[in-house]
CSV table of C-alpha atoms and ligand atoms in Angstrom, one decimal:
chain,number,residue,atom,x,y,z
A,1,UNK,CA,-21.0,-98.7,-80.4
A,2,UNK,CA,-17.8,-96.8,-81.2
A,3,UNK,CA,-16.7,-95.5,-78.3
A,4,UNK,CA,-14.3,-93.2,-80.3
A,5,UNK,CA,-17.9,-91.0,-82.6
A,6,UNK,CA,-20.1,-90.6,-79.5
A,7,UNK,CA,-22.3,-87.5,-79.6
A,8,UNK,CA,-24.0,-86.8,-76.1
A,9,UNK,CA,-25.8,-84.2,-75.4
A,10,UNK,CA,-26.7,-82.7,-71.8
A,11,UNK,CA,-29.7,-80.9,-71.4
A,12,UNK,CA,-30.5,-78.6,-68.2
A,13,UNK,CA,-34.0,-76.9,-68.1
A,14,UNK,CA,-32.9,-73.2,-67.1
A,15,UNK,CA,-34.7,-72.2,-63.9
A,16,UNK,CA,-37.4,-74.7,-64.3
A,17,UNK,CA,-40.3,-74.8,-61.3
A,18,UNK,CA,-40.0,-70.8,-61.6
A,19,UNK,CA,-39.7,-71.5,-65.4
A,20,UNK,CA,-43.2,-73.8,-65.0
A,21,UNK,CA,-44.6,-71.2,-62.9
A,22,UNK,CA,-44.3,-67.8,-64.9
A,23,UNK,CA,-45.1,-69.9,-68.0
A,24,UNK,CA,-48.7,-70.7,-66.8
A,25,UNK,CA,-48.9,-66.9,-65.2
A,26,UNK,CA,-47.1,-64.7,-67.7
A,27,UNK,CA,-48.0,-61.5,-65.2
A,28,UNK,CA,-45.3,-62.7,-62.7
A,29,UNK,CA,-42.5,-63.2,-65.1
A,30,UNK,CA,-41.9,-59.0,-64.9
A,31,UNK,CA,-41.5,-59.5,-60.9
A,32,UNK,CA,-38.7,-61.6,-59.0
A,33,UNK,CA,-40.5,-65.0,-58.7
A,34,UNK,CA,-39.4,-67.7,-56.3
A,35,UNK,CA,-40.8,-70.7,-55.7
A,36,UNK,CA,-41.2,-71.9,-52.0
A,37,UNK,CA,-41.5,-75.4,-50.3
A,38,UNK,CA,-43.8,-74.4,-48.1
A,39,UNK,CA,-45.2,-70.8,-48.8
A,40,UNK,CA,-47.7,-70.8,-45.4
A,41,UNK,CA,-44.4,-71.3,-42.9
A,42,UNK,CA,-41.9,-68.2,-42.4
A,43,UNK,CA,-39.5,-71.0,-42.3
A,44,UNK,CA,-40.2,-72.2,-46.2
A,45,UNK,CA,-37.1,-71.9,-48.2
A,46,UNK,CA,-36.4,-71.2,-51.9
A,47,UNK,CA,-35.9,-74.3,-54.0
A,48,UNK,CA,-35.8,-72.4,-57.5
A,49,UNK,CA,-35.8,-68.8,-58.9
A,50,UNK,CA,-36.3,-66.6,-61.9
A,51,UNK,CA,-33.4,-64.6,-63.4
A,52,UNK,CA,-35.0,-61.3,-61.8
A,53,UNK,CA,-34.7,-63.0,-57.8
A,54,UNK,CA,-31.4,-64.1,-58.6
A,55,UNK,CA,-30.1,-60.7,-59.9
A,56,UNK,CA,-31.5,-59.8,-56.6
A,57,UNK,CA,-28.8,-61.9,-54.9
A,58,UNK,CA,-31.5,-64.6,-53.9
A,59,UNK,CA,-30.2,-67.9,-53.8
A,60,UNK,CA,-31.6,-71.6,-53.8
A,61,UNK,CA,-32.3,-72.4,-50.2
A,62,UNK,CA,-32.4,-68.7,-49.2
A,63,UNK,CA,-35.3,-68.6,-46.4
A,64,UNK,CA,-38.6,-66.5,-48.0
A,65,UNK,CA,-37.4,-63.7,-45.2
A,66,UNK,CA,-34.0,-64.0,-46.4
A,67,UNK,CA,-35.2,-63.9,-49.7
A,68,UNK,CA,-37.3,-60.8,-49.1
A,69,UNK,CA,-35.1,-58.8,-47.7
A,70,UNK,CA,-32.8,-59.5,-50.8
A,71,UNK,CA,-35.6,-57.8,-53.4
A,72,UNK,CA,-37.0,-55.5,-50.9
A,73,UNK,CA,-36.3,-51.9,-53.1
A,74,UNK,CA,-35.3,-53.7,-56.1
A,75,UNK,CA,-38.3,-55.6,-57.4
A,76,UNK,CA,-41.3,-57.3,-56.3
A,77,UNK,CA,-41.3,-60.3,-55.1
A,78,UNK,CA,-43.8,-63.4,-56.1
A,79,UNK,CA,-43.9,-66.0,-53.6
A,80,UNK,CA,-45.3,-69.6,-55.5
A,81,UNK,CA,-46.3,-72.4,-53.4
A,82,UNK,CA,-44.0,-75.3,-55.0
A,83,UNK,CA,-46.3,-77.9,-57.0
A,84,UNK,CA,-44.2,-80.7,-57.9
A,85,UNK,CA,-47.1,-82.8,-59.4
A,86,UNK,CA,-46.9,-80.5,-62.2
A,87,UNK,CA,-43.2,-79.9,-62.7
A,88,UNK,CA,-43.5,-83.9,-62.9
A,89,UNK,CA,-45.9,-83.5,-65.7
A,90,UNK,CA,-44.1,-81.4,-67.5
A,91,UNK,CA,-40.9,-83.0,-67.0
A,92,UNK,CA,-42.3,-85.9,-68.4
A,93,UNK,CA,-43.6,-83.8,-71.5
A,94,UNK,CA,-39.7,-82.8,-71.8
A,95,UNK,CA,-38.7,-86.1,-71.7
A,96,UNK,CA,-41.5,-87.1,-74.7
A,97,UNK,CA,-39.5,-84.7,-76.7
A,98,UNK,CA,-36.1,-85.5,-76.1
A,99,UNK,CA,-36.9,-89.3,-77.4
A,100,UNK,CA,-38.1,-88.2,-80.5
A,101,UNK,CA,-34.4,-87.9,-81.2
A,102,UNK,CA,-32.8,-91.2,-79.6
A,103,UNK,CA,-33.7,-94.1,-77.4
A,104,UNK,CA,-30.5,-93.2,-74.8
A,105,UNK,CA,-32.2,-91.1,-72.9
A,106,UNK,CA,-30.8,-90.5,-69.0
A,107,UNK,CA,-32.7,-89.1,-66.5
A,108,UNK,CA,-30.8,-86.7,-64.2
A,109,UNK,CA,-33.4,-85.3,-62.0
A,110,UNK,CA,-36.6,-83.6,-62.6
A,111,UNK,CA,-34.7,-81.1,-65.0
A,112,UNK,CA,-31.8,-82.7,-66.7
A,113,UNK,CA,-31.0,-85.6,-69.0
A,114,UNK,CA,-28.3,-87.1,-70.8
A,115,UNK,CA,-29.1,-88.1,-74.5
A,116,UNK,CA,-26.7,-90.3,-76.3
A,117,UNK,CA,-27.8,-89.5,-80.4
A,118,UNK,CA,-24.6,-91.0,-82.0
A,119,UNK,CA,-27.3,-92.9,-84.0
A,120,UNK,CA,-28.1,-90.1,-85.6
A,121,UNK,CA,-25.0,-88.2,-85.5
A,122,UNK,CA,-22.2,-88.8,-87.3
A,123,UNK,CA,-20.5,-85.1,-86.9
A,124,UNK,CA,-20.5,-82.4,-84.2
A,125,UNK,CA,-22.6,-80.4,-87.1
A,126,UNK,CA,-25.5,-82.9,-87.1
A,127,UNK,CA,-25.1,-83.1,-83.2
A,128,UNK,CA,-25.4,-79.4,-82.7
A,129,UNK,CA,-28.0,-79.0,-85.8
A,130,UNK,CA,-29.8,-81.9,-83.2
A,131,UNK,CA,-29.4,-79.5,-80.1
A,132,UNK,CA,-30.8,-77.0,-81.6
A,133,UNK,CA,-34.1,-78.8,-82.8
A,134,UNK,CA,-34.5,-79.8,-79.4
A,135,UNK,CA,-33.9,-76.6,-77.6
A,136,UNK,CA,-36.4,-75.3,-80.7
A,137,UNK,CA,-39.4,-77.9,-79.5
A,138,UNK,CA,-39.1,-77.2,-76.0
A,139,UNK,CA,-39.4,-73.6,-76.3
A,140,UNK,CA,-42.2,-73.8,-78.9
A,141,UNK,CA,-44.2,-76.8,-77.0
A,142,UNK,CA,-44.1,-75.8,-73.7
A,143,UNK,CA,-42.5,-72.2,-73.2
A,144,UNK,CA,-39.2,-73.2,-71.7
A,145,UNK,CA,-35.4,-72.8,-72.0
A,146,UNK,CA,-32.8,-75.1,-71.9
A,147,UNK,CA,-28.9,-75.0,-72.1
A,148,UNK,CA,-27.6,-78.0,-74.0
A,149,UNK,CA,-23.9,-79.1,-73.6
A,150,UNK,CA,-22.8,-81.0,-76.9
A,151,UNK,CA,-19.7,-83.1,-76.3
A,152,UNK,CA,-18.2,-86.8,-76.6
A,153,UNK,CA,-18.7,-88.1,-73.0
A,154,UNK,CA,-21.1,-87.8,-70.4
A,155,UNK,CA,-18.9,-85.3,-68.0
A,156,UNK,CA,-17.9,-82.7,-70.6
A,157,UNK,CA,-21.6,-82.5,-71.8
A,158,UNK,CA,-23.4,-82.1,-68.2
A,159,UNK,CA,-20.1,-79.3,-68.0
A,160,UNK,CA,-20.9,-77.7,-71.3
A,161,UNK,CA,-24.7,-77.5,-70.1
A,162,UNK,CA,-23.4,-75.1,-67.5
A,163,UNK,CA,-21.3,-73.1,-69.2
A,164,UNK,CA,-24.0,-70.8,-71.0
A,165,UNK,CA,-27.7,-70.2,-70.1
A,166,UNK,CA,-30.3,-69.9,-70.3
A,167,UNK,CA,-31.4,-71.1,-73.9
A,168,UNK,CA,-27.5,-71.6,-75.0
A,169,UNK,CA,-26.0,-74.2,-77.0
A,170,UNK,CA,-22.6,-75.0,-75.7
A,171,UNK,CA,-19.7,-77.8,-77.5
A,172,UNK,CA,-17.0,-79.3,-75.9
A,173,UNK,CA,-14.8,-81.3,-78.1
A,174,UNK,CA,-11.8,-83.3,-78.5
A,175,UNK,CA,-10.2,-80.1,-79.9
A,176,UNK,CA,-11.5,-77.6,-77.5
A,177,UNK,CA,-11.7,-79.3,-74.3
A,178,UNK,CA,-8.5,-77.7,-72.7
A,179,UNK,CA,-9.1,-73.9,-73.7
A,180,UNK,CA,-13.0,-74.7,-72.5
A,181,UNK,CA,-13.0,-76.6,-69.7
A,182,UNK,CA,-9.1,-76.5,-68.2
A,183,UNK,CA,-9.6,-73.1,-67.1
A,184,UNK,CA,-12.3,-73.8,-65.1
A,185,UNK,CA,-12.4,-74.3,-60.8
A,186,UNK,CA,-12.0,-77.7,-60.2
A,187,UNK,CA,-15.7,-78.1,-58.3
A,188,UNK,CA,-17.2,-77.5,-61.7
A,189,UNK,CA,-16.4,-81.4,-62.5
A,190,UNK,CA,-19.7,-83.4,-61.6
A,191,UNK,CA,-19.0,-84.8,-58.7
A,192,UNK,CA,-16.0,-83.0,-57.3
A,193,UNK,CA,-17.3,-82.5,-53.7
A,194,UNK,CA,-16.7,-79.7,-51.1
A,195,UNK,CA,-14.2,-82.1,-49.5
A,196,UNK,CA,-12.3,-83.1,-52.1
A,197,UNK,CA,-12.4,-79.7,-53.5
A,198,UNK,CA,-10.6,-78.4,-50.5
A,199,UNK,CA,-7.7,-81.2,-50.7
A,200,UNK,CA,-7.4,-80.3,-53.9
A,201,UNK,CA,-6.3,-77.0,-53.1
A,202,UNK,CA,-4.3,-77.8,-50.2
A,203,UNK,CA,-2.1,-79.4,-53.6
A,204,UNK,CA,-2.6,-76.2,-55.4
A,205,UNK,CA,-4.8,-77.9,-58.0
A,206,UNK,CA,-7.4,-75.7,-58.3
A,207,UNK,CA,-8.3,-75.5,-62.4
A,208,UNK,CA,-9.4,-78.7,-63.9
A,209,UNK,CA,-6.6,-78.6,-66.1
A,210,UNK,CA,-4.4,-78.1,-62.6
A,211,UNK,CA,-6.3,-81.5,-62.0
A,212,UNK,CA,-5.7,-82.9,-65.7
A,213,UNK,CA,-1.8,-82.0,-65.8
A,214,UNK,CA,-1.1,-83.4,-62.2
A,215,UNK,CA,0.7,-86.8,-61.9
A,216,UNK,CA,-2.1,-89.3,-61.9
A,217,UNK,CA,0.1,-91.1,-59.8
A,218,UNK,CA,0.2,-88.4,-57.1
A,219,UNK,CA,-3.6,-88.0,-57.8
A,220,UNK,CA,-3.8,-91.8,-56.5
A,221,UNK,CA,-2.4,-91.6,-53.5
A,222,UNK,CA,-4.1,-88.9,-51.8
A,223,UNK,CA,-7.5,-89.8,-53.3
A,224,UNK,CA,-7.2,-94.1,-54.1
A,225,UNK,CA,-9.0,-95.0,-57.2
A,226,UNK,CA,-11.0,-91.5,-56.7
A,227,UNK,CA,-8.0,-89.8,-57.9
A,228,UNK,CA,-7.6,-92.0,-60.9
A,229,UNK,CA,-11.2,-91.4,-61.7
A,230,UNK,CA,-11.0,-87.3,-61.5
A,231,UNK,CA,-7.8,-87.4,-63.6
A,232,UNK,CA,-9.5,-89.2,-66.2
A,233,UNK,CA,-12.6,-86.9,-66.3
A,234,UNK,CA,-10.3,-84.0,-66.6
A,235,UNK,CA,-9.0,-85.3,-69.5
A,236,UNK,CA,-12.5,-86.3,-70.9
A,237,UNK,CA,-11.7,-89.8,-70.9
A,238,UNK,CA,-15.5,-91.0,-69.7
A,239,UNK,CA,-16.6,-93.6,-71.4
A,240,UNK,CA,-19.6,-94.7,-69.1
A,241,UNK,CA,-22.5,-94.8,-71.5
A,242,UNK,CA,-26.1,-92.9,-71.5
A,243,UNK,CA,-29.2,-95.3,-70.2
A,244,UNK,CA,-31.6,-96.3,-72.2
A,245,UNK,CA,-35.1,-94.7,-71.6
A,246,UNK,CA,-36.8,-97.1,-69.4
A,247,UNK,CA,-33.7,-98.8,-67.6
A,248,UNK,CA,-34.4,-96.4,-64.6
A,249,UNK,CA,-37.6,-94.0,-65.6
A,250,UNK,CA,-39.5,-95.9,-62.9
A,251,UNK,CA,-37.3,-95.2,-59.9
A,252,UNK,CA,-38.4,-98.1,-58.1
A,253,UNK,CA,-35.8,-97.5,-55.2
A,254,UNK,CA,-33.2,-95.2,-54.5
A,255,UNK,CA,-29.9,-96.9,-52.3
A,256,UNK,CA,-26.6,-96.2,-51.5
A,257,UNK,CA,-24.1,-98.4,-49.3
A,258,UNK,CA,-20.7,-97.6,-47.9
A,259,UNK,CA,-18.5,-100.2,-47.6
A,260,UNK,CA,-16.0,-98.6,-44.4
A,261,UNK,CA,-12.3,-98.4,-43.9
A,262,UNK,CA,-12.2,-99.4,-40.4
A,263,UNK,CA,-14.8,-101.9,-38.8
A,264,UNK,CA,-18.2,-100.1,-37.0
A,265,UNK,CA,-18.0,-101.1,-33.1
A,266,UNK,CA,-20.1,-97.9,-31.7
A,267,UNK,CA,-23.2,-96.1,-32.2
A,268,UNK,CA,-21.2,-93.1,-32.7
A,269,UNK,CA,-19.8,-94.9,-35.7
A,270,UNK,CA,-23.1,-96.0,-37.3
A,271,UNK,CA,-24.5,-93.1,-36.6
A,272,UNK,CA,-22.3,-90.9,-38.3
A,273,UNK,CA,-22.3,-93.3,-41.5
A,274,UNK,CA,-26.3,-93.7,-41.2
A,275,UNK,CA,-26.6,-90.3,-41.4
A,276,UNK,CA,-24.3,-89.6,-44.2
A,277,UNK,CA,-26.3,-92.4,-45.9
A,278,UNK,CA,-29.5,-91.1,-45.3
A,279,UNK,CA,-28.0,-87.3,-46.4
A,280,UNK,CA,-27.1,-88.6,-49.7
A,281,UNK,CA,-30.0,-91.3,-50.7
A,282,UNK,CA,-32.5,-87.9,-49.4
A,283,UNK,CA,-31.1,-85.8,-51.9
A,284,UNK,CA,-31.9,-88.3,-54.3
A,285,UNK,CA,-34.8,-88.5,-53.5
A,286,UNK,CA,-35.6,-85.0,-53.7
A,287,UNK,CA,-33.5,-84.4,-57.3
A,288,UNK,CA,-36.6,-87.1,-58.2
A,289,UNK,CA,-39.0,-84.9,-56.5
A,290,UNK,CA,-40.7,-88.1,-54.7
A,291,UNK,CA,-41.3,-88.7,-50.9
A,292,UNK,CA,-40.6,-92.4,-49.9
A,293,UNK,CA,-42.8,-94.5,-47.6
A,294,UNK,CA,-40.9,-97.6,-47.0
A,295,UNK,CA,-37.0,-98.0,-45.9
A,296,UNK,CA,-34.6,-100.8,-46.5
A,297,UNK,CA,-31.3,-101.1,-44.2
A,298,UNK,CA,-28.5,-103.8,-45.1
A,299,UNK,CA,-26.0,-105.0,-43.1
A,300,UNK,CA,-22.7,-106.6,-43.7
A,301,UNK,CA,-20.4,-107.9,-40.9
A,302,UNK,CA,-16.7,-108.4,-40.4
A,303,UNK,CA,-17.3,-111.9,-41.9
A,304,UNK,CA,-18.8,-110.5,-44.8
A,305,UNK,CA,-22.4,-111.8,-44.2
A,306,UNK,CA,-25.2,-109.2,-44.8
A,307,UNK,CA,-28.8,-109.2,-43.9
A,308,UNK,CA,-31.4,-107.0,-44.8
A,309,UNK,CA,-34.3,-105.2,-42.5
A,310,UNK,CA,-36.9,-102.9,-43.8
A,311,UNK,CA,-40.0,-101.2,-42.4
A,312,UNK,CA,-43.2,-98.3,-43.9
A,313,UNK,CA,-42.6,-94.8,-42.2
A,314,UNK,CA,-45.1,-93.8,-40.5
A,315,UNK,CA,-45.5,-90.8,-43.3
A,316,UNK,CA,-44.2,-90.5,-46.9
A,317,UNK,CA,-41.3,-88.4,-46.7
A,318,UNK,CA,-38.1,-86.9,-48.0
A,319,UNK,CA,-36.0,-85.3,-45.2
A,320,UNK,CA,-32.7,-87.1,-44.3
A,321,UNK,CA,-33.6,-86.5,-40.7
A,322,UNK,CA,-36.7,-88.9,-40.9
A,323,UNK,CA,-34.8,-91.7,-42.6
A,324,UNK,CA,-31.8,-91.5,-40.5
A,325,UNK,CA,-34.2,-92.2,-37.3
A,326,UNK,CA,-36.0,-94.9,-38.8
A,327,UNK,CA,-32.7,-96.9,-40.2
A,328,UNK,CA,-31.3,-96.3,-36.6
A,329,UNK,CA,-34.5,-98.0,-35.1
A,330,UNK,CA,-33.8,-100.4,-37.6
A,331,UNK,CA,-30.1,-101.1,-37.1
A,332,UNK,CA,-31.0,-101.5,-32.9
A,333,UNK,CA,-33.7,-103.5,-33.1
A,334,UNK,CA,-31.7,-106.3,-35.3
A,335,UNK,CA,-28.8,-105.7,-33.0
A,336,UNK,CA,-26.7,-104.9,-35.8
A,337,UNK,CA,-23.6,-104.3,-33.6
A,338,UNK,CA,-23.3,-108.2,-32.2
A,339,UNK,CA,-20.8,-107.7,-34.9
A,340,UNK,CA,-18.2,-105.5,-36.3
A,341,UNK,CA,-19.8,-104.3,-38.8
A,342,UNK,CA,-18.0,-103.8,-42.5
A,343,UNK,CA,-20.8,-102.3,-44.6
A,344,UNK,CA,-24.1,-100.3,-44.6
A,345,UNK,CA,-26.6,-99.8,-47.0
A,346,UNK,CA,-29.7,-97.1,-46.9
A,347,UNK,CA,-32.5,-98.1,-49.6
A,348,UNK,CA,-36.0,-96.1,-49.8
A,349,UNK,CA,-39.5,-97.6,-51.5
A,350,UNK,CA,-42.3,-97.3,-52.4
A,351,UNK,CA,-42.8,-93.5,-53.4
A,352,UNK,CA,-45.4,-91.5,-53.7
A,353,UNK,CA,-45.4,-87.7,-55.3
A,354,UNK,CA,-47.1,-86.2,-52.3
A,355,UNK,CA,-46.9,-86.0,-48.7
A,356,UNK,CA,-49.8,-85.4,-47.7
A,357,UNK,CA,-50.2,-88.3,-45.0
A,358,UNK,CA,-47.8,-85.9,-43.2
A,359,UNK,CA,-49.7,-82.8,-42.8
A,360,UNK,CA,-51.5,-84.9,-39.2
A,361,UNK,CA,-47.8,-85.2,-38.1
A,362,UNK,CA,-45.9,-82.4,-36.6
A,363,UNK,CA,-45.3,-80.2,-39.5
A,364,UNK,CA,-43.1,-77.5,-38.2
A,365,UNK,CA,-40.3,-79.9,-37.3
A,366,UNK,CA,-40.5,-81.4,-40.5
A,367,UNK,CA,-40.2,-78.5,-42.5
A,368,UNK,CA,-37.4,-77.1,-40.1
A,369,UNK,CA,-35.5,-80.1,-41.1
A,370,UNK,CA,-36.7,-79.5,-45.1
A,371,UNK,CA,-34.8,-76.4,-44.4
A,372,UNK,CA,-31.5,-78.0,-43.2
A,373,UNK,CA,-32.2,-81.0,-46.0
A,374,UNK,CA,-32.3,-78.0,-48.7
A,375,UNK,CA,-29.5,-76.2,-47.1
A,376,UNK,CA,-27.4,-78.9,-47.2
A,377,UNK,CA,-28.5,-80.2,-50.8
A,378,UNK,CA,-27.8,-76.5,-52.1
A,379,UNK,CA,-24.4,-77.1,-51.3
A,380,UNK,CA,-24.2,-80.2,-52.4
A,381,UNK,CA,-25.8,-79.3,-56.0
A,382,UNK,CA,-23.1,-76.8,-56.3
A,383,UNK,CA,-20.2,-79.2,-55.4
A,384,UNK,CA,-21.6,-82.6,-56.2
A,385,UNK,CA,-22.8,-85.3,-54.3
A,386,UNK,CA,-19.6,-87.5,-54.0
A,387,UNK,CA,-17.8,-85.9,-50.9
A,388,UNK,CA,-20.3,-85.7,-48.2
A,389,UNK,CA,-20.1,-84.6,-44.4
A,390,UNK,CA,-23.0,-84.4,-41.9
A,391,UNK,CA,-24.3,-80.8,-42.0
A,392,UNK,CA,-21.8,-79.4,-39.0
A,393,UNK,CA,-18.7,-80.9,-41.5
A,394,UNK,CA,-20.0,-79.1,-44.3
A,395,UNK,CA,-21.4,-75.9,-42.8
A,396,UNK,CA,-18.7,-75.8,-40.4
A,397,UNK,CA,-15.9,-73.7,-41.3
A,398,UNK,CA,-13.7,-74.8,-38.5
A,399,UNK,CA,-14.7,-79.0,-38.8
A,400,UNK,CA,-15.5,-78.7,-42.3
A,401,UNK,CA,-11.4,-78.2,-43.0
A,402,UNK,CA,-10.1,-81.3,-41.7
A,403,UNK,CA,-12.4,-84.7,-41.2
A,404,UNK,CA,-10.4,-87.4,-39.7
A,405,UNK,CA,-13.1,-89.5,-41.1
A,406,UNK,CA,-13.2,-88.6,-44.4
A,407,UNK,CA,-13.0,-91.6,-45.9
A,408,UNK,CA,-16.2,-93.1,-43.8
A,409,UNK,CA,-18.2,-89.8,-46.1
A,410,UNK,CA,-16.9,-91.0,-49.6
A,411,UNK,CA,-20.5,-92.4,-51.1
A,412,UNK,CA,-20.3,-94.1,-54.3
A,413,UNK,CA,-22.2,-91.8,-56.8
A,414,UNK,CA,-25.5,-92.8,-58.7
A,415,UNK,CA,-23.3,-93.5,-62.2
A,416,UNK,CA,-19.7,-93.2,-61.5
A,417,UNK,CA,-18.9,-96.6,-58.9
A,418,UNK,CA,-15.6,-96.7,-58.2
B,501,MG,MG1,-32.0,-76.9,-64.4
């Protein structure tokens, strides 16, 4: 495949569980529709929105009060219990569709996918003529919008997918890229996290074309082989290519290690990179909309041996929270620290789409920590999953500026591994 012709397309389904949900009840489209984790508890948050509720001001992982408060004299509000079974479904209806045009099909989440159609493509005429078929079939099939970025690489087409929606067709080319995309804040690059976001304008880089037109070299050595990587996707040089349907459709575990910059002697350490762990491989988790019933840990020590320990949870869950405390238990009771320890990896199994199990444990506390989870996930949706901090580094205005640990929070992302 010529890396030089690629036509990728990025397609976002606008709004979609309150999409799914005013679909199959047309009467609450006219009212501001959120839908709700966990409708029955006053501490349920939002996890999506129509365009009504978010002209309201209400945002994802609002609280229903907060939420309430935001319509109340402006428009009524519809509170939807969230059914993920059926966003599933339909997801996987979308996903039917989009392979009708090309094999390279890449699952981002319950609502987004890469498509690689350079097969079938040989212009950015025939890839937007393309976009628009599919955005077409999924209105006519099932009801719903999407925003499609066309573009030559992976980063520029999940970018373009943002740019206009809903139901908006947006190309990013060789040509266009720096009126397009340069002017834009530099957090709007996939994986551009808080953290890094705020370094970067501690340089003054705060467009992406600030980012593209800074000295790579400088770039390095604030950031390593980060730097080098943002650079590059500021310039659209991303090369990494689209899966094919079926590589990872059947997420059959979801992991992420850390390898750290300084040996782990204390709890405090491996506690603070468990955690970060568990944040990251939990919103995973979620973005699949599974709960996981089985956790890995895997340790590597100062001698560069590694061992593996695994247990089931005693319910099927997603909050970060849940798998923090169980890869803790794990970590003491193989006395992970009679070594220094170099590496850690967090891996969940064995999922199931429901949690019901759960509902005989205590369900308050879990859904308190749903709303942290979601909280903490909102943020990271809107700056990208690669810079993470524990909640009080993020949320934190005071610790979130400076993190002499930074470098312990930097988690290799799903696709890019640097
Ligand atoms: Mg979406």
């Amino acid at each position: 495949m010529s890396i030089l012709r690629r036509f990728i397309l990025h397609s976002d389904l606008n709004n979609f569980y309150a999409s799914v949900e005013c679909r199959l009840n047309p009467r609450l489209a006219k009212n501001a529709v959120i839908v709700v984790g966990d409708v029955e508890k006053r501490h349920g948050v939002v996890l999506a929105k129509n365009y009504i509720a978010k002209s309201c001001g209400v945002k994802t992982g609002d609280t229903v009060i907060e939420a309430e408060n935001k319509c109340r004299d402006i428009a009524i509000l519809s509170k939807v219990p969230a059914r993920l079974w059926l966003y599933q479904r339909v997801s996987k209806i979308v996903k039917s569709i989009y392979l009708k045009y090309t094999d390279n099909v890449e699952s981002f989440g319950i609502d987004e996918a890469w498509l690689d159609v350079s097969a079938n493509a040989k212009s950015y005429a025939e890839a937007m003529e393309l976009a628009e078929m599919i955005r077409q079939e999924v209105k006519e099939t099932l009801g719903l919008t999407v925003s499609i970025g066309v573009s030559y690489n992976k980063i520029f087409a999940k970018l373009g997918s943002d740019l206009k929606k809903p139901d908006a067709i947006t190309m990013i080319t060789r040509g266009n890229f720096r009126e397009r995309v340069w002017p834009l804040p530099a957090n709007a690059l996939l994986y551009v996290g808080h953290a890094t976001e705020k370094r970067l304008t501690k340089m003054n880089i705060k467009t992406i074309g600030d980012l593209a037109t800074t000295d790579v070299k400088t770039l390095q050595r604030v950031f390593g082989i980060m730097g080098t990587r943002l650079w590059e996707f500021a310039n659209g040089l991303d090369n990494s290519p689209v899966q094919r349907w079926g590589d990872k459709d059947e997420t059959k575990s979801i992991g992420n290690s850390v390898t750290c910059p300084k040996d782990l002697t204390n709890m405090d350490d491996v506690n603070t990179v468990i955690y970060t762990l568990a944040e990251c491989v939990a919103m995973r988790l979620k973005r699949e909309a599974m709960y996981c019933k089985e956790i890995q840990i895997t340790i590597k020590n100062n001698r560069l041996e590694s061992y593996e320990r695994q247990c089931k949870l005693p319910y099927p869950t997603d909050t970060s929270k849940d798998i923090a405390e169980s890869a803790i238990k794990l970590f003491v009771a193989s006395n992970g620290l009679a070594e220094p320890v170099r590496a850690l990896g967090i891996r969940l199994k064995d999922f199931s789409t429901d949690m019901q199990l759960s509902l005989l444990s205590d369900h308050t506390s879990i859904t308190k920590q749903e709303t942290l989870d979601k909280t903490i996930d909102k943020i990271r949706d809107k700056y990208g999953c690669y810079a993470i901090g524990r909640g009080n580094t993020l949320l934190d205005a005071e610790l979130g500026d400076i993190n002499p640990q930074a470098e312990l929070h930097i988690i290799h992302p799903q696709y890019y591994r640097f």
